Coordinates of C-alpha atoms and ligand atoms in Angstrom, one line a residue:
M15 CA -29.9 66.9 16.4
N16 CA -26.2 66.1 16.8
T17 CA -25.9 62.5 15.5
K18 CA -23.5 60.3 17.5
T19 CA -21.0 57.9 16.2
A20 CA -20.1 54.4 17.5
F21 CA -17.2 52.1 16.7
I22 CA -18.1 48.5 17.4
T23 CA -15.7 45.6 16.9
G24 CA -16.8 42.1 16.0
T25 CA -19.9 43.1 14.1
T26 CA -20.3 40.1 11.7
S27 CA -22.1 37.8 14.2
G28 CA -23.7 37.5 17.7
F29 CA -23.6 40.4 20.1
G30 CA -22.0 42.8 17.6
V31 CA -24.8 42.5 15.1
A32 CA -27.5 43.1 17.7
I33 CA -25.6 46.0 19.2
A34 CA -25.1 47.5 15.8
N35 CA -28.8 47.3 15.0
R36 CA -29.7 48.7 18.4
L37 CA -27.4 51.7 18.1
A38 CA -28.7 52.4 14.7
L39 CA -32.2 52.3 16.1
L40 CA -31.1 54.9 18.6
G41 CA -29.8 57.1 15.8
Y42 CA -26.1 56.4 15.9
N43 CA -24.0 56.3 12.8
I44 CA -21.9 53.2 13.2
I45 CA -18.4 51.9 12.2
I46 CA -18.6 48.1 12.1
T47 CA -15.7 45.7 11.9
G48 CA -14.8 42.1 11.5
R49 CA -12.7 39.8 9.3
R50 CA -15.5 38.4 7.1
R51 CA -16.1 40.9 4.4
E52 CA -19.3 39.4 2.9
R53 CA -21.0 39.3 6.3
L54 CA -19.8 42.8 7.2
D55 CA -21.2 44.2 4.0
K56 CA -24.5 42.4 4.5
V57 CA -24.9 43.9 8.0
A58 CA -24.0 47.3 6.7
D59 CA -26.6 47.1 3.9
E60 CA -29.3 45.8 6.3
V61 CA -28.6 48.5 8.9
R62 CA -28.6 51.3 6.4
S63 CA -31.9 50.2 4.8
H64 CA -33.7 49.6 8.1
Y65 CA -32.6 52.7 10.0
G66 CA -31.3 55.2 7.4
V67 CA -28.1 55.9 9.4
E68 CA -24.6 56.0 8.0
V69 CA -22.6 52.8 8.3
L70 CA -18.9 52.5 7.6
P71 CA -17.7 48.8 7.4
L72 CA -14.0 48.2 8.0
C73 CA -12.7 44.7 7.3
F74 CA -9.6 43.8 9.3
D75 CA -8.2 41.4 12.0
V76 CA -7.9 43.0 15.4
R77 CA -4.8 40.9 16.1
D78 CA -2.9 42.9 13.4
R79 CA -1.7 46.0 15.1
D80 CA -0.9 47.8 11.8
A81 CA -4.3 46.9 10.4
C82 CA -5.9 48.4 13.6
R83 CA -3.8 51.6 13.2
Q84 CA -4.6 51.8 9.5
A85 CA -8.4 51.3 10.1
V86 CA -8.5 54.2 12.6
D87 CA -6.1 56.4 10.7
S88 CA -8.2 56.0 7.5
L89 CA -11.3 57.4 9.1
P90 CA -12.6 60.5 7.3
E91 CA -12.7 63.5 9.5
R92 CA -16.4 63.3 10.3
W93 CA -16.0 59.7 11.4
Q94 CA -13.3 60.5 13.8
Q95 CA -15.7 62.0 16.3
I96 CA -16.3 58.7 18.0
D97 CA -18.7 59.0 21.0
L98 CA -18.8 55.3 21.8
L99 CA -16.3 52.5 21.4
I100 CA -17.6 49.0 22.0
N101 CA -14.7 46.5 22.3
N102 CA -16.7 43.3 21.5
A103 CA -14.6 41.2 19.1
G104 CA -13.4 38.1 20.9
L105 CA -13.5 34.4 21.2
A106 CA -12.8 31.2 23.1
A107 CA -10.8 28.6 21.3
G108 CA -10.9 25.1 22.9
A109 CA -11.8 24.0 26.4
T110 CA -9.1 21.7 27.7
P111 CA -7.2 21.2 31.0
I112 CA -4.2 23.4 31.2
Q113 CA -1.7 20.5 30.8
E114 CA -3.3 19.5 27.5
G115 CA -3.8 23.0 26.2
D116 CA -3.3 23.8 22.5
M117 CA -0.9 26.7 22.4
D118 CA -2.2 27.9 19.0
D119 CA -5.6 28.3 20.8
W120 CA -3.9 30.2 23.6
E121 CA -2.3 32.6 21.2
R122 CA -5.6 33.2 19.3
M123 CA -7.4 34.1 22.5
I124 CA -4.7 36.3 24.0
D125 CA -4.0 38.0 20.7
T126 CA -7.7 38.7 20.0
N127 CA -9.3 39.3 23.5
V128 CA -6.4 41.2 25.1
K129 CA -4.0 42.6 22.5
G130 CA -6.7 43.3 19.9
L131 CA -8.8 45.2 22.5
L132 CA -5.7 47.1 23.5
Y133 CA -4.7 48.0 20.0
I134 CA -8.1 49.3 19.0
S135 CA -8.4 51.2 22.3
R136 CA -4.9 52.8 21.9
F137 CA -5.8 54.2 18.5
V138 CA -9.4 55.3 19.3
I139 CA -9.0 56.8 22.8
P140 CA -6.8 59.7 21.7
L141 CA -9.7 60.8 19.4
M142 CA -11.9 60.9 22.5
V143 CA -9.3 62.6 24.6
R144 CA -9.0 65.3 22.0
R145 CA -12.7 66.1 22.4
K146 CA -12.7 65.4 26.2
S147 CA -15.8 63.2 25.6
G148 CA -16.5 59.6 25.0
H149 CA -17.7 56.2 26.4
I150 CA -15.9 52.9 26.1
I151 CA -17.8 49.6 26.8
N152 CA -15.6 46.5 27.0
I153 CA -17.4 43.2 26.6
S154 CA -15.9 41.0 29.3
S155 CA -17.6 37.8 30.6
I156 CA -18.6 36.0 33.7
A157 CA -15.4 34.2 32.9
G158 CA -13.6 37.4 33.9
V159 CA -15.0 37.1 37.4
E160 CA -14.7 33.3 38.0
V161 CA -12.6 30.5 36.6
Y162 CA -14.1 27.2 35.6
P163 CA -12.6 23.8 34.7
S164 CA -10.8 23.9 31.4
G165 CA -11.6 27.6 31.0
N166 CA -8.0 28.5 32.1
V167 CA -6.7 30.8 29.3
Y168 CA -10.1 32.1 28.1
C169 CA -10.8 33.1 31.7
A170 CA -7.4 34.7 32.0
T171 CA -8.1 36.9 28.9
K172 CA -11.4 38.1 30.4
H173 CA -9.8 38.7 33.8
A174 CA -7.3 40.8 31.8
V175 CA -10.2 42.7 30.1
N176 CA -11.5 43.5 33.6
A177 CA -8.1 44.8 34.7
I178 CA -7.8 46.9 31.6
T179 CA -11.3 48.3 32.1
K180 CA -10.3 49.4 35.6
G181 CA -7.0 50.8 34.4
M182 CA -8.9 52.8 31.6
R183 CA -11.3 54.2 34.2
I184 CA -8.4 55.5 36.3
D185 CA -6.3 56.8 33.4
L186 CA -9.3 58.5 31.7
L187 CA -10.8 60.0 34.8
K188 CA -9.6 63.5 34.0
E189 CA -10.6 63.2 30.3
N190 CA -14.4 63.0 30.9
I191 CA -14.5 59.5 29.3
K192 CA -16.9 57.0 30.7
V193 CA -15.6 53.4 30.9
S194 CA -18.0 50.5 31.5
S195 CA -18.0 46.7 31.1
I196 CA -20.6 44.0 30.5
A197 CA -20.0 40.5 31.7
P198 CA -22.5 38.0 30.2
G199 CA -23.0 34.4 31.2
A200 CA -24.0 31.8 28.7
A201 CA -25.4 33.4 25.6
E202 CA -26.3 31.6 22.4
T203 CA -24.4 33.0 19.5
E204 CA -21.6 31.5 17.3
F205 CA -19.4 31.6 20.4
S206 CA -19.5 27.9 21.2
L207 CA -19.3 26.8 17.6
V208 CA -16.1 28.8 17.3
R209 CA -14.9 27.5 20.7
Y210 CA -15.4 23.9 19.6
H211 CA -13.9 24.4 16.2
G212 CA -17.1 23.9 14.3
D213 CA -18.5 20.9 16.3
Q214 CA -22.2 21.7 16.3
D215 CA -23.2 19.0 18.8
K216 CA -20.7 20.2 21.4
A217 CA -21.8 23.8 20.8
D218 CA -25.5 22.8 21.2
A219 CA -24.8 20.9 24.4
V220 CA -23.7 24.2 26.1
Y221 CA -27.3 25.5 25.9
K222 CA -29.1 22.3 26.3
G223 CA -32.0 22.3 28.9
I224 CA -31.6 26.0 29.7
V225 CA -32.9 29.2 28.2
P226 CA -29.6 31.0 27.5
L227 CA -29.1 34.7 27.1
N228 CA -29.3 36.0 23.5
A229 CA -27.7 38.8 21.7
E230 CA -30.7 41.1 22.2
D231 CA -30.2 40.8 26.0
I232 CA -26.7 42.3 25.5
A233 CA -28.0 45.0 23.2
D234 CA -30.6 45.9 25.9
T235 CA -27.7 46.2 28.4
V236 CA -25.7 48.5 26.1
E237 CA -28.8 50.6 25.6
F238 CA -29.3 50.9 29.4
I239 CA -25.6 51.9 30.0
I240 CA -25.5 54.6 27.3
T241 CA -28.8 56.2 28.2
R242 CA -27.9 57.1 31.8
P243 CA -27.6 60.8 32.5
P244 CA -24.2 62.5 31.8
H245 CA -23.1 62.4 35.5
V246 CA -23.7 58.6 35.8
N247 CA -21.3 55.9 34.9
I248 CA -22.3 52.3 35.0
N249 CA -19.1 50.5 35.9
D250 CA -19.9 46.9 35.3
I251 CA -22.9 44.8 34.7
L252 CA -22.9 41.0 35.1
L253 CA -25.9 39.2 33.7
T254 CA -26.7 35.4 33.4
P255 CA -29.6 33.3 32.4
V256 CA -31.9 32.5 35.3
R257 CA -30.8 28.9 35.0
Q258 CA -27.1 29.8 35.6
A259 CA -25.7 30.4 39.1
N260 CA -22.0 30.7 38.3
T261 CA -19.7 29.7 35.5
Y262 CA -20.3 26.0 35.9
L263 CA -23.6 25.5 37.8
F264 CA -26.7 25.3 35.7
N265 CA -30.2 24.1 36.4
R266 CA -30.9 22.1 33.2
D267 CA -34.0 20.2 32.1
N268 CA -33.1 16.6 31.5
Ligands
NDP8 P1 -19.6 35.4 18.0 O1 -18.6 34.3 17.6 O2 -21.0 35.3 17.5 O3 -19.0 36.8 17.5 C1 -17.6 37.1 17.6 C2 -17.3 38.4 16.8 O4 -15.9 38.7 17.0 C3 -17.5 38.1 15.3 O5 -18.1 39.3 14.7 C4 -16.0 38.0 14.8 O6 -15.9 38.5 13.5 C5 -15.3 38.9 15.8 N1 -13.9 38.5 15.9 C6 -13.3 37.3 16.4 N2 -12.0 37.3 16.2 C7 -11.7 38.5 15.5 C8 -10.5 39.0 15.0 N3 -9.3 38.4 15.2 N4 -10.5 40.2 14.4 C9 -11.7 40.8 14.2 N5 -12.9 40.4 14.7 C10 -12.9 39.2 15.3 O7 -19.5 35.5 19.6 P2 -20.3 36.5 20.6 O8 -21.1 37.5 19.9 O9 -20.9 35.6 21.6 O10 -19.0 37.1 21.3 C11 -18.8 38.5 21.4 C12 -18.0 38.8 22.6 O11 -18.7 38.4 23.8 C13 -16.6 38.1 22.7 O12 -15.7 39.0 23.3 C14 -16.9 37.0 23.7 O13 -15.8 36.6 24.4 C15 -17.9 37.7 24.6 N6 -18.8 36.8 25.4 C16 -19.6 35.9 24.9 C17 -20.5 35.1 25.6 C18 -21.3 34.0 25.1 O14 -21.7 33.1 25.8 N7 -21.7 34.1 23.8 C19 -20.6 35.3 27.1 C20 -19.6 36.3 27.6 C21 -18.8 37.0 26.8 P3 -15.1 37.7 12.3 O15 -15.0 36.3 12.6 O16 -15.8 38.1 11.1 O17 -13.7 38.4 12.4
8X3_9 C1 -18.5 33.2 27.7 C2 -19.2 32.6 28.9 O1 -18.9 30.9 30.8 O2 -18.6 30.1 28.5 O3 -17.7 34.2 28.0 O4 -16.9 31.4 29.6 S1 -18.4 31.2 29.4

């Protein structure tokens, strides 16, 4: 059997960890990335011992263009045959009305969610074009489809991810590269803890009185997308908890 290789960004927490485990279960060798070295190595050890696949951990910040280039350039030959790129690394920083916005938060979101995704894609896609084969899945958000109060810049970054996804699909049409996106609604990971700068009470309130999505739900979605026949491309999947109607309307238990 020809073992496939996946490159997944943001694999120290949340969706990334679940996706890494799922792809390993499906027999992929995986390149995992993130800034937190200790967590990255732990995920690598766990995945190797559970599934017996090869795991290459690369510790870097996707906001650093040279680090992204270096990470991809440093791949040994056999790791350069990337079949699947999952652009997952991302974050929200703060939730404030635009007139009170913290510009450092804005920079973090734009640099990570938009520029980081672009850097990684720019360095990985030529490896796919060379082989006329590959699949890119961008992790967007329901925030890329709708805007909600105080969501301003985070929503803008995810709208940008959707535009980039469409642009990739057009530009890569002749290269036999599939391009998909997943837009989750509220999912309980470290996302809200990061957004609220470590305030656990504020983070918990996001999921209070509902059953949110979890990281396994996103791994299920990835598995569905990548197991379609070669002639089928799943363009976009938007999924929410049953208790969520749009970005701001929830049916919460009191
Ligand atoms: P987590 O906070 O649990 O995980 C985020 C991951 O992104 C971590 O592995 C983190 O690694 C990585 N990351 C963040 N910034 C950087 C950076 N500058 N360089 C490299 N890696 C980085 O959140 P989720 O798993 O929930 O989020 C994953 C993606 O899903 C994000 O793009 C998010 O916007 C999106 N999303 C989340 C939803 C939710 O409700 N949870 C809903 C819709 C979309 P490290 O800190 O080690 O660098
Ligand atoms: C995360 C979902 O609605 O908090 O992308 O923006 S939301």
